[in-house]
């Protein structure tokens, strides 16, 4: 019943279609025609608390253990416990080229609903660009973590990126594979938390 209700509510939101439904991870891609790289939305439920997922998301150095094709991730500036900047390098299969980015992660919680939001847009100018890596200048990631009963959370992850040098057709071809593999590994990480 719960999945049916979620499906009905989601279908009322224009602009996305279900692309992948595997291992209780649903990935939707935008049907917008005015963007080169399709924005995605990932939905799933984890056996965890909001605090456990936030702890994993803020453990930047361990991103290579679960984030798809992440080669390295390093905090470059810690403003507060839930406010930091990090630098990451990502490997990209041929014919793409490896890339890097700087992201600003902020964590907020609605005191009434207890919903946690983790936003991670890219920022410019904090780290010089490196030879041999394409810099991802435009990317917006947003995690919405909703308590869903004792020890369970509903997670919605929205991501919009630019191709910046990678063939757009190639990025769109694999746009759901990265999130699927990431969320499978993230589930395992949460089991360790």
Coordinates of N, CA, C and O in Angstrom, one line a residue:
X1 N 0.8 -1.2 0.0 CA 0.0 0.0 0.0 C 0.9 1.3 0.0 O 0.6 2.2 -0.7
X2 N 1.9 1.2 0.9 CA 2.8 2.4 1.0 C 3.5 2.7 -0.4 O 3.5 3.8 -0.8
X3 N 4.0 1.7 -1.1 CA 4.6 1.9 -2.4 C 3.6 2.4 -3.4 O 4.0 3.2 -4.2
X4 N 2.4 1.9 -3.4 CA 1.4 2.4 -4.3 C 1.1 3.9 -4.0 O 1.0 4.7 -5.0
X5 N 1.0 4.3 -2.8 CA 0.8 5.7 -2.4 C 1.9 6.5 -2.9 O 1.7 7.6 -3.5
X6 N 3.2 6.1 -2.7 CA 4.3 6.8 -3.2 C 4.3 7.0 -4.7 O 4.6 8.0 -5.2
X7 N 4.0 5.9 -5.4 CA 3.9 5.9 -6.8 C 2.9 6.9 -7.3 O 3.1 7.7 -8.2
X8 N 1.7 6.9 -6.7 CA 0.6 7.8 -7.1 C 1.1 9.3 -6.8 O 0.9 10.2 -7.7
X9 N 1.6 9.5 -5.7 CA 2.1 10.9 -5.4 C 3.2 11.3 -6.3 O 3.2 12.5 -6.8
X10 N 4.1 10.4 -6.6 CA 5.2 10.8 -7.5 C 4.7 11.0 -8.9 O 5.2 12.0 -9.6
X11 N 3.7 10.2 -9.4 CA 3.2 10.4 -10.7 C 2.5 11.7 -10.9 O 2.3 12.2 -12.0
X12 N 2.1 12.3 -9.8 CA 1.4 13.6 -9.9 C 2.5 14.7 -10.1 O 2.1 15.8 -10.4
X13 N 3.7 14.4 -9.9 CA 4.8 15.4 -10.1 C 5.2 15.3 -11.6 O 5.8 14.3 -12.0
X14 N 5.0 16.3 -12.3 CA 5.4 16.3 -13.8 C 6.9 16.3 -13.9 O 7.6 16.8 -13.1
X15 N 7.4 15.7 -15.0 CA 8.8 15.9 -15.4 C 9.7 14.7 -15.2 O 10.8 14.8 -15.6
X16 N 9.3 13.6 -14.6 CA 10.1 12.5 -14.3 C 9.5 11.2 -14.8 O 8.2 11.1 -14.7
X17 N 10.3 10.2 -15.2 CA 9.8 8.9 -15.5 C 10.7 7.9 -14.8 O 11.9 8.1 -14.7
X18 N 10.1 6.7 -14.4 CA 10.8 5.7 -13.8 C 11.7 5.0 -14.8 O 11.3 4.6 -15.9
X19 N 13.0 5.0 -14.5 CA 14.0 4.4 -15.4 C 14.5 3.0 -14.9 O 14.8 2.1 -15.7
X20 N 14.7 2.9 -13.6 CA 15.2 1.7 -13.0 C 14.5 1.5 -11.7 O 14.3 2.4 -10.9
X21 N 14.1 0.2 -11.4 CA 13.6 -0.2 -10.2 C 14.2 -1.6 -9.9 O 13.8 -2.6 -10.4
X22 N 15.2 -1.5 -9.0 CA 16.0 -2.7 -8.8 C 16.5 -2.7 -7.3 O 17.0 -1.6 -6.8
X23 N 16.4 -3.8 -6.6 CA 16.9 -3.9 -5.3 C 16.3 -2.9 -4.4 O 17.0 -2.3 -3.5
X24 N 15.0 -2.6 -4.5 CA 14.3 -1.6 -3.8 C 14.9 -0.2 -3.9 O 14.8 0.7 -3.0
X25 N 15.5 0.1 -5.0 CA 16.0 1.4 -5.4 C 15.4 1.8 -6.7 O 15.5 1.1 -7.7
X26 N 14.7 3.0 -6.6 CA 14.0 3.5 -7.8 C 14.7 4.7 -8.3 O 14.9 5.6 -7.5
X27 N 15.0 4.7 -9.6 CA 15.7 5.9 -10.2 C 14.8 6.4 -11.3 O 14.4 5.7 -12.2
X28 N 14.6 7.7 -11.2 CA 13.7 8.4 -12.2 C 14.6 9.4 -12.9 O 15.6 10.0 -12.4
X29 N 14.4 9.5 -14.2 CA 15.1 10.5 -15.0 C 14.1 11.6 -15.5 O 12.9 11.3 -15.8
X30 N 14.6 12.7 -15.7 CA 13.8 13.9 -16.1 C 13.4 13.6 -17.6 O 14.2 13.1 -18.4
X31 N 12.2 14.1 -17.9 CA 11.8 14.0 -19.3 C 11.9 15.4 -20.0 O 11.5 15.6 -21.1
X32 N 12.6 16.3 -19.3 CA 12.8 17.7 -19.8 C 13.6 17.6 -21.1 O 14.6 16.8 -21.2
X33 N 13.2 18.4 -22.1 CA 14.0 18.4 -23.3 C 14.9 19.6 -23.4 O 15.7 19.7 -24.4
X34 N 14.9 20.5 -22.4 CA 15.7 21.7 -22.5 C 17.0 21.6 -21.8 O 17.7 22.5 -21.6
X35 N 17.4 20.3 -21.3 CA 18.6 20.1 -20.7 C 19.4 19.0 -21.4 O 18.8 18.1 -22.0
X36 N 20.7 19.2 -21.4 CA 21.6 18.2 -22.1 C 21.7 16.9 -21.3 O 21.6 15.8 -21.8
X37 N 22.0 17.0 -20.0 CA 22.2 15.9 -19.1 C 20.9 15.8 -18.3 O 20.5 16.7 -17.6
X38 N 20.3 14.6 -18.3 CA 19.0 14.4 -17.6 C 19.2 14.4 -16.1 O 20.0 13.7 -15.5
X39 N 18.4 15.3 -15.4 CA 18.4 15.3 -13.9 C 17.8 14.0 -13.5 O 17.0 13.4 -14.2
X40 N 18.3 13.5 -12.3 CA 17.7 12.2 -11.8 C 17.2 12.4 -10.4 O 17.5 13.3 -9.7
X41 N 16.3 11.5 -10.0 CA 15.8 11.4 -8.6 C 15.9 9.9 -8.3 O 15.5 9.0 -9.0
X42 N 16.5 9.6 -7.1 CA 16.6 8.3 -6.5 C 15.7 8.2 -5.3 O 15.8 9.1 -4.5
X43 N 15.0 7.2 -5.2 CA 14.2 7.0 -4.0 C 14.4 5.6 -3.4 O 14.4 4.6 -4.2
X44 N 14.5 5.5 -2.1 CA 14.6 4.2 -1.5 C 14.4 4.3 0.0 O 14.2 5.4 0.5
X45 N 14.3 3.2 0.7 CA 14.1 3.1 2.1 C 15.3 2.4 2.7 O 15.7 1.3 2.1
X46 N 15.9 2.9 3.8 CA 17.0 2.2 4.4 C 16.7 1.9 5.8 O 15.9 2.6 6.5
X47 N 17.2 0.8 6.3 CA 17.1 0.5 7.8 C 18.2 1.2 8.5 O 19.4 0.7 8.6
X48 N 17.9 2.4 8.9 CA 18.9 3.3 9.5 C 18.1 4.5 10.1 O 16.9 4.7 9.8
X49 N 18.8 5.3 10.8 CA 18.3 6.6 11.3 C 18.8 7.7 10.5 O 19.8 7.6 9.8
X50 N 18.1 8.9 10.5 CA 18.7 10.0 9.8 C 20.1 10.3 10.3 O 21.0 10.6 9.4
X51 N 20.4 10.2 11.6 CA 21.7 10.5 12.1 C 22.8 9.6 11.5 O 23.9 10.0 11.2
X52 N 22.4 8.3 11.3 CA 23.4 7.3 10.7 C 23.7 7.7 9.3 O 24.9 7.6 8.9
X53 N 22.7 8.0 8.5 CA 23.0 8.4 7.1 C 23.8 9.7 7.0 O 24.7 9.8 6.2
X54 N 23.4 10.7 7.8 CA 24.2 11.9 7.8 C 25.6 11.7 8.2 O 26.6 12.2 7.6
X55 N 25.9 10.8 9.2 CA 27.3 10.5 9.6 C 28.0 9.9 8.4 O 29.2 10.3 8.2
X56 N 27.4 9.0 7.6 CA 28.1 8.5 6.4 C 28.3 9.6 5.4 O 29.4 9.6 4.8
X57 N 27.4 10.4 5.2 CA 27.5 11.5 4.2 C 28.6 12.5 4.6 O 29.2 13.1 3.7
X58 N 28.8 12.7 5.8 CA 29.8 13.6 6.3 C 31.2 13.0 6.5 O 32.2 13.7 6.7
X59 N 31.3 11.7 6.3 CA 32.6 11.0 6.4 C 33.2 11.0 5.0 O 33.3 10.0 4.3
X60 N 33.6 12.2 4.6 CA 34.1 12.4 3.3 C 35.2 11.5 2.8 O 35.2 11.0 1.7
X61 N 36.2 11.2 3.7 CA 37.3 10.4 3.3 C 37.0 9.0 2.8 O 37.7 8.3 2.1
X62 N 35.8 8.5 3.3 CA 35.3 7.2 2.9 C 34.4 7.1 1.7 O 33.9 6.1 1.4
X63 N 34.2 8.2 1.0 CA 33.4 8.2 -0.2 C 33.9 7.2 -1.2 O 33.1 6.5 -1.9
X64 N 35.2 7.0 -1.4 CA 35.6 6.0 -2.4 C 35.1 4.6 -2.1 O 35.0 3.7 -3.0
X65 N 34.7 4.3 -0.8 CA 34.2 3.0 -0.5 C 32.8 2.7 -1.0 O 32.4 1.6 -1.1
X66 N 32.0 3.8 -1.3 CA 30.7 3.6 -1.7 C 30.2 4.5 -2.9 O 29.2 4.2 -3.5
X67 N 30.8 5.6 -3.1 CA 30.3 6.6 -4.1 C 30.9 6.1 -5.5 O 32.1 6.0 -5.6
X68 N 30.1 5.9 -6.4 CA 30.4 5.3 -7.7 C 31.6 6.1 -8.4 O 31.6 7.3 -8.5
X69 N 32.7 5.3 -8.7 CA 33.9 5.8 -9.4 C 34.6 6.9 -8.7 O 35.4 7.6 -9.3
X70 N 34.4 7.1 -7.4 CA 35.1 8.1 -6.7 C 36.5 7.6 -6.4 O 36.7 6.6 -5.7
X71 N 37.5 8.4 -6.9 CA 38.9 8.0 -6.7 C 39.4 8.5 -5.4 O 40.1 7.9 -4.7
X72 N 39.0 9.8 -5.0 CA 39.5 10.4 -3.8 C 38.5 11.5 -3.3 O 37.8 12.0 -4.2
X73 N 38.5 11.7 -2.0 CA 37.6 12.8 -1.5 C 38.3 13.3 -0.2 O 38.7 12.5 0.6
X74 N 38.4 14.6 -0.1 CA 39.1 15.3 1.0 C 38.4 16.5 1.4 O 38.1 17.4 0.6
X75 N 38.3 16.7 2.7 CA 37.7 17.9 3.2 C 38.7 19.0 3.1 O 39.9 18.9 3.4
X76 N 38.3 20.2 2.5 CA 39.2 21.3 2.3 C 38.9 22.4 3.3 O 39.8 23.3 3.6
X77 N 37.7 22.4 3.8 CA 37.3 23.5 4.8 C 36.1 23.0 5.6 O 35.1 22.7 5.0
X78 N 36.3 23.0 6.9 CA 35.2 22.6 7.8 C 34.7 23.8 8.5 O 35.4 24.4 9.3
X79 N 33.5 24.3 8.2 CA 33.0 25.5 8.8 C 32.3 25.2 10.1 O 32.4 26.0 11.1
X80 N 31.6 24.1 10.1 CA 30.8 23.7 11.3 C 30.6 22.2 11.2 O 30.9 21.6 10.1
X81 N 30.1 21.5 12.2 CA 29.9 20.0 12.0 C 29.1 19.6 10.8 O 29.4 18.6 10.2
X82 N 28.1 20.4 10.5 CA 27.2 20.1 9.3 C 27.4 21.1 8.2 O 26.5 21.3 7.4
X83 N 28.6 21.6 8.1 CA 28.9 22.6 7.0 C 30.3 22.5 6.6 O 31.2 22.9 7.4
X84 N 30.6 21.9 5.4 CA 31.9 21.7 5.0 C 32.1 21.8 3.5 O 31.1 21.7 2.7
X85 N 33.3 22.0 3.0 CA 33.7 22.0 1.6 C 34.6 20.8 1.4 O 35.5 20.5 2.2
X86 N 34.4 20.0 0.3 CA 35.3 19.0 0.0 C 35.6 18.9 -1.5 O 34.9 19.4 -2.3
X87 N 36.8 18.3 -1.7 CA 37.3 18.2 -3.1 C 37.3 16.7 -3.4 O 37.7 15.9 -2.6
X88 N 36.9 16.4 -4.7 CA 36.8 15.0 -5.1 C 37.3 14.8 -6.5 O 37.1 15.6 -7.3
X89 N 37.9 13.6 -6.8 CA 38.3 13.2 -8.1 C 37.5 12.0 -8.4 O 37.3 11.1 -7.6
X90 N 37.0 11.9 -9.7 CA 36.1 10.8 -10.1 C 36.7 10.2 -11.4 O 37.1 11.0 -12.3
X91 N 36.8 8.9 -11.5 CA 37.2 8.3 -12.7 C 36.0 8.1 -13.6 O 34.9 7.8 -13.2
X92 N 36.3 8.3 -14.9 CA 35.2 8.2 -15.9 C 35.6 7.2 -17.0 O 36.8 7.3 -17.5
X93 N 34.8 6.3 -17.3 CA 35.2 5.3 -18.4 C 35.4 6.0 -19.7 O 34.8 7.0 -20.0
X94 N 36.2 5.4 -20.5 CA 36.5 5.9 -21.9 C 35.1 5.8 -22.7 O 34.3 5.0 -22.5
X95 N 34.8 6.8 -23.5 CA 35.7 7.9 -24.0 C 35.6 9.2 -23.2 O 36.1 10.2 -23.7
X96 N 35.1 9.1 -22.0 CA 35.0 10.3 -21.2 C 36.4 10.5 -20.6 O 37.3 9.8 -20.8
X97 N 36.5 11.6 -19.8 CA 37.8 12.0 -19.2 C 37.5 12.2 -17.7 O 36.5 12.7 -17.3
X98 N 38.5 11.7 -16.9 CA 38.3 11.9 -15.4 C 38.0 13.3 -15.1 O 38.5 14.3 -15.8
X99 N 37.3 13.5 -14.0 CA 36.9 14.9 -13.6 C 37.1 15.1 -12.1 O 37.3 14.2 -11.3
X100 N 37.0 16.4 -11.7 CA 37.0 16.7 -10.3 C 36.0 17.8 -10.0 O 35.4 18.4 -10.9
X101 N 35.8 18.0 -8.7 CA 34.8 19.1 -8.3 C 35.1 19.4 -6.9 O 35.7 18.7 -6.1
X102 N 34.5 20.6 -6.5 CA 34.5 21.0 -5.1 C 33.0 21.2 -4.8 O 32.3 21.8 -5.5
X103 N 32.6 20.6 -3.6 CA 31.2 20.7 -3.2 C 31.1 21.3 -1.8 O 32.0 21.1 -1.0
X104 N 30.0 22.0 -1.6 CA 29.7 22.6 -0.3 C 28.5 21.9 0.3 O 27.4 22.0 -0.2
X105 N 28.8 21.1 1.3 CA 27.8 20.3 2.0 C 27.2 21.0 3.2 O 28.0 21.5 4.1
X106 N 25.9 21.1 3.3 CA 25.2 21.7 4.4 C 24.1 20.8 4.9 O 23.4 20.2 4.0
X107 N 24.0 20.6 6.2 CA 23.0 19.7 6.7 C 22.0 20.6 7.6 O 22.5 21.4 8.4
X108 N 20.7 20.4 7.3 CA 19.7 21.1 8.1 C 18.6 20.1 8.5 O 18.4 19.1 7.8
X109 N 17.9 20.4 9.6 CA 16.8 19.6 10.0 C 15.6 20.4 10.3 O 15.8 21.4 11.1
X110 N 14.4 20.0 9.8 CA 13.2 20.7 10.2 C 12.8 20.3 11.6 O 12.6 19.1 11.8
X111 N 12.8 21.2 12.6 CA 12.5 20.8 14.0 C 11.1 20.1 14.2 O 11.0 19.3 15.1
X112 N 10.2 20.5 13.4 CA 8.8 19.9 13.5 C 8.7 18.5 12.9 O 8.3 17.6 13.5
X113 N 9.1 18.4 11.6 CA 8.9 17.1 10.9 C 10.1 16.2 11.1 O 10.0 15.0 10.8
X114 N 11.2 16.7 11.6 CA 12.5 15.9 11.8 C 13.1 15.5 10.4 O 14.0 14.7 10.4
X115 N 12.6 16.0 9.3 CA 13.2 15.7 8.0 C 14.5 16.4 7.9 O 14.7 17.6 8.2
X116 N 15.5 15.7 7.5 CA 16.9 16.2 7.3 C 17.2 16.4 5.8 O 16.8 15.6 5.0
X117 N 17.7 17.6 5.5 CA 18.1 17.9 4.2 C 19.6 18.1 4.1 O 20.2 18.9 4.9
X118 N 20.3 17.4 3.2 CA 21.7 17.6 3.0 C 21.9 18.1 1.5 O 21.5 17.4 0.6
X119 N 22.3 19.3 1.4 CA 22.5 19.9 0.1 C 24.0 20.0 -0.2 O 24.8 20.2 0.7
X120 N 24.4 19.7 -1.5 CA 25.8 19.6 -1.9 C 26.0 20.2 -3.3 O 26.3 19.5 -4.2
X121 N 25.8 21.5 -3.5 CA 26.1 22.1 -4.8 C 27.6 22.3 -5.0 O 28.4 22.4 -4.0
X122 N 28.0 22.3 -6.2 CA 29.4 22.6 -6.5 C 29.7 24.1 -6.3 O 28.8 24.9 -6.5
X123 N 30.9 24.4 -6.0 CA 31.4 25.7 -5.9 C 32.7 25.9 -6.7 O 33.4 25.0 -7.0
X124 N 32.9 27.1 -7.1 CA 34.1 27.4 -7.9 C 35.1 28.2 -7.1 O 34.8 28.9 -6.1
X125 N 36.4 28.2 -7.6 CA 37.4 29.0 -7.1 C 38.1 28.6 -5.8 O 39.1 29.3 -5.4
X126 N 37.8 27.5 -5.2 CA 38.4 27.1 -4.0 C 39.7 26.2 -4.2 O 40.6 26.2 -3.4
X127 N 39.7 25.5 -5.3 CA 40.9 24.6 -5.7 C 41.2 24.9 -7.1 O 40.4 24.9 -8.0
X128 N 42.5 25.1 -7.4 CA 42.9 25.3 -8.8 C 42.6 24.1 -9.6 O 42.7 23.0 -9.2
X129 N 42.2 24.4 -10.9 CA 42.0 23.2 -11.8 C 43.3 22.5 -12.1 O 44.3 23.1 -12.2
X130 N 43.2 21.2 -12.3 CA 44.3 20.3 -12.5 C 44.4 19.9 -14.0 O 43.3 19.6 -14.6
X131 N 45.6 19.8 -14.5 CA 45.8 19.3 -15.9 C 45.3 17.9 -15.9 O 45.6 17.1 -15.0
X132 N 44.6 17.5 -17.0 CA 44.2 16.2 -17.2 C 42.8 15.8 -16.6 O 42.3 14.7 -16.8
X133 N 42.2 16.8 -15.9 CA 40.9 16.5 -15.3 C 40.0 17.6 -15.7 O 40.3 18.8 -15.8
X134 N 38.8 17.2 -16.1 CA 37.7 18.2 -16.4 C 37.1 18.6 -15.1 O 36.8 17.8 -14.2
X135 N 36.9 19.9 -14.9 CA 36.3 20.4 -13.7 C 34.8 20.4 -13.9 O 34.3 21.0 -14.8
X136 N 34.1 19.8 -13.0 CA 32.6 19.9 -13.0 C 32.2 21.2 -12.3 O 32.5 21.3 -11.1
X137 N 31.7 22.1 -13.1 CA 31.4 23.4 -12.5 C 29.9 23.5 -12.0 O 29.7 24.2 -11.1
X138 N 29.0 22.8 -12.6 CA 27.6 22.9 -12.2 C 27.1 21.5 -11.8 O 27.0 20.6 -12.7
X139 N 26.8 21.4 -10.6 CA 26.2 20.2 -10.1 C 25.4 20.5 -8.8 O 25.9 21.3 -8.0
X140 N 24.3 20.0 -8.7 CA 23.4 20.2 -7.5 C 22.9 18.9 -7.0 O 22.2 18.2 -7.7
X141 N 23.4 18.5 -5.8 CA 22.9 17.3 -5.2 C 22.1 17.6 -4.0 O 22.5 18.5 -3.2
X142 N 21.0 16.9 -3.7 CA 20.2 17.2 -2.5 C 19.6 15.9 -2.0 O 19.0 15.1 -2.7
X143 N 19.9 15.6 -0.7 CA 19.4 14.4 0.0 C 18.2 14.9 0.9 O 18.4 15.9 1.6
X144 N 17.1 14.2 0.8 CA 16.0 14.5 1.7 C 15.7 13.2 2.5 O 15.4 12.2 1.9
X145 N 15.9 13.3 3.8 CA 15.9 12.1 4.6 C 14.7 12.2 5.6 O 14.7 13.1 6.5
X146 N 13.8 11.3 5.4 CA 12.5 11.4 6.2 C 12.4 10.2 7.1 O 12.5 9.1 6.6
X147 N 12.2 10.4 8.4 CA 12.0 9.3 9.3 C 10.8 8.5 8.9 O 9.8 9.1 8.5
X148 N 10.8 7.2 8.9 CA 9.8 6.3 8.3 C 9.5 5.2 9.3 O 9.4 4.0 8.9
X149 N 9.4 5.5 10.6 CA 9.1 4.4 11.6 C 10.4 4.1 12.3 O 11.5 4.6 11.9
X150 N 10.4 3.3 13.3 CA 11.6 3.0 14.1 C 12.7 2.4 13.3 O 12.5 1.3 12.6
X151 N 13.8 3.0 13.2 CA 15.0 2.5 12.6 C 14.9 2.5 11.0 O 15.6 1.7 10.4
X152 N 14.0 3.2 10.5 CA 13.8 3.3 9.0 C 13.8 4.7 8.5 O 13.3 5.6 9.2
X153 N 14.3 5.0 7.4 CA 14.3 6.3 6.7 C 13.9 6.1 5.3 O 14.2 5.2 4.6
X154 N 13.2 7.1 4.8 CA 12.9 7.2 3.4 C 13.9 8.3 2.8 O 14.1 9.3 3.4
X155 N 14.6 7.9 1.8 CA 15.6 8.8 1.2 C 15.2 9.2 -0.2 O 14.8 8.3 -1.0
X156 N 15.3 10.5 -0.5 CA 15.1 11.0 -1.9 C 16.3 11.8 -2.2 O 16.7 12.7 -1.5
X157 N 17.0 11.4 -3.3 CA 18.2 12.1 -3.7 C 18.0 12.7 -5.1 O 17.6 11.9 -6.0
X158 N 18.1 14.0 -5.2 CA 18.0 14.7 -6.5 C 19.4 15.1 -7.0 O 20.2 15.6 -6.2
X159 N 19.7 14.9 -8.3 CA 21.0 15.3 -8.8 C 20.9 15.9 -10.2 O 20.2 15.3 -11.0
X160 N 21.5 17.0 -10.4 CA 21.6 17.6 -11.7 C 23.1 18.0 -11.9 O 23.7 18.7 -11.1
X161 N 23.6 17.6 -13.0 CA 25.0 17.9 -13.3 C 25.2 18.4 -14.8 O 24.3 18.2 -15.6
X162 N 26.3 18.9 -15.0 CA 26.7 19.3 -16.4 C 27.6 18.2 -17.0 O 28.3 17.5 -16.2
X163 N 27.6 18.1 -18.3 CA 28.5 17.1 -18.9 C 30.0 17.6 -19.0 O 30.9 16.9 -18.8
X164 N 30.2 18.9 -19.1 CA 31.5 19.6 -19.2 C 32.6 18.7 -19.8 O 33.5 18.2 -19.1
X165 N 32.5 18.5 -21.1 CA 33.5 17.8 -21.8 C 33.2 16.4 -22.1 O 33.8 15.8 -23.0
X166 N 32.4 15.8 -21.3 CA 32.0 14.4 -21.6 C 30.9 14.3 -22.6 O 30.1 15.2 -22.6
X167 N 30.9 13.3 -23.5 CA 29.8 13.3 -24.5 C 28.5 13.1 -23.8 O 28.3 12.2 -22.9
X168 N 27.6 14.0 -24.1 CA 26.3 14.0 -23.4 C 25.6 12.7 -23.5 O 25.0 12.2 -22.6
X169 N 25.6 12.1 -24.7 CA 24.9 10.8 -24.9 C 25.5 9.7 -24.0 O 24.8 8.9 -23.5
X170 N 26.8 9.8 -23.7 CA 27.5 8.8 -22.9 C 27.0 9.0 -21.4 O 26.7 8.1 -20.7
X171 N 27.0 10.3 -21.0 CA 26.5 10.6 -19.6 C 25.1 10.1 -19.4 O 24.8 9.4 -18.5
X172 N 24.2 10.4 -20.4 CA 22.8 10.0 -20.3 C 22.6 8.5 -20.3 O 21.7 7.9 -19.7
X173 N 23.5 7.8 -21.1 CA 23.5 6.3 -21.2 C 23.7 5.7 -19.8 O 23.1 4.7 -19.5
X174 N 24.6 6.2 -19.0 CA 24.9 5.6 -17.7 C 24.4 6.4 -16.5 O 24.8 6.2 -15.4
X175 N 23.5 7.3 -16.8 CA 23.0 8.2 -15.7 C 22.3 7.5 -14.6 O 22.3 8.0 -13.4
X176 N 21.8 6.3 -14.8 CA 21.1 5.5 -13.7 C 22.1 4.5 -13.1 O 21.9 4.1 -12.0
X177 N 23.1 4.1 -13.8 CA 24.0 3.0 -13.3 C 24.8 3.5 -12.1 O 24.9 2.8 -11.1
X178 N 25.3 4.7 -12.2 CA 26.1 5.3 -11.0 C 25.3 5.3 -9.8 O 25.7 4.8 -8.7
X179 N 24.1 6.0 -9.8 CA 23.3 6.0 -8.6 C 22.8 4.6 -8.1 O 22.8 4.4 -6.9
X180 N 22.5 3.7 -9.0 CA 22.2 2.4 -8.5 C 23.3 1.7 -7.7 O 23.1 1.2 -6.6
X181 N 24.5 1.7 -8.3 CA 25.7 1.1 -7.6 C 26.0 1.9 -6.3 O 26.3 1.3 -5.3
X182 N 25.9 3.2 -6.4 CA 26.1 4.0 -5.2 C 25.2 3.7 -4.0 O 25.6 3.4 -2.9
X183 N 23.9 3.6 -4.3 CA 22.9 3.3 -3.3 C 23.0 1.9 -2.8 O 22.8 1.6 -1.6
X184 N 23.4 0.9 -3.6 CA 23.7 -0.4 -3.1 C 24.8 -0.4 -2.1 O 24.7 -1.1 -1.0
X185 N 25.9 0.2 -2.4 CA 27.0 0.3 -1.5 C 26.7 1.1 -0.3 O 27.2 0.9 0.8
X186 N 25.9 2.2 -0.5 CA 25.6 3.0 0.7 C 24.8 2.2 1.7 O 25.0 2.3 2.9
X187 N 23.9 1.3 1.2 CA 23.2 0.4 2.1 C 24.1 -0.4 2.9 O 23.9 -0.6 4.1
X188 N 25.2 -0.9 2.3 CA 26.2 -1.7 3.0 C 26.9 -0.9 4.0 O 27.2 -1.3 5.2
X189 N 27.2 0.4 3.7 CA 27.9 1.3 4.6 C 27.1 1.5 5.8 O 27.6 1.6 7.0
X190 N 25.8 1.7 5.6 CA 24.9 2.0 6.7 C 24.8 0.7 7.6 O 24.6 0.9 8.8
X191 N 24.9 -0.5 7.1 CA 24.9 -1.7 7.9 C 26.1 -1.7 8.8 O 26.1 -2.4 9.9
X192 N 27.2 -1.0 8.5 CA 28.4 -1.0 9.3 C 28.3 0.1 10.4 O 29.1 0.1 11.3
X193 N 27.4 1.1 10.2 CA 27.3 2.3 11.1 C 26.7 1.9 12.4 O 26.0 1.0 12.6

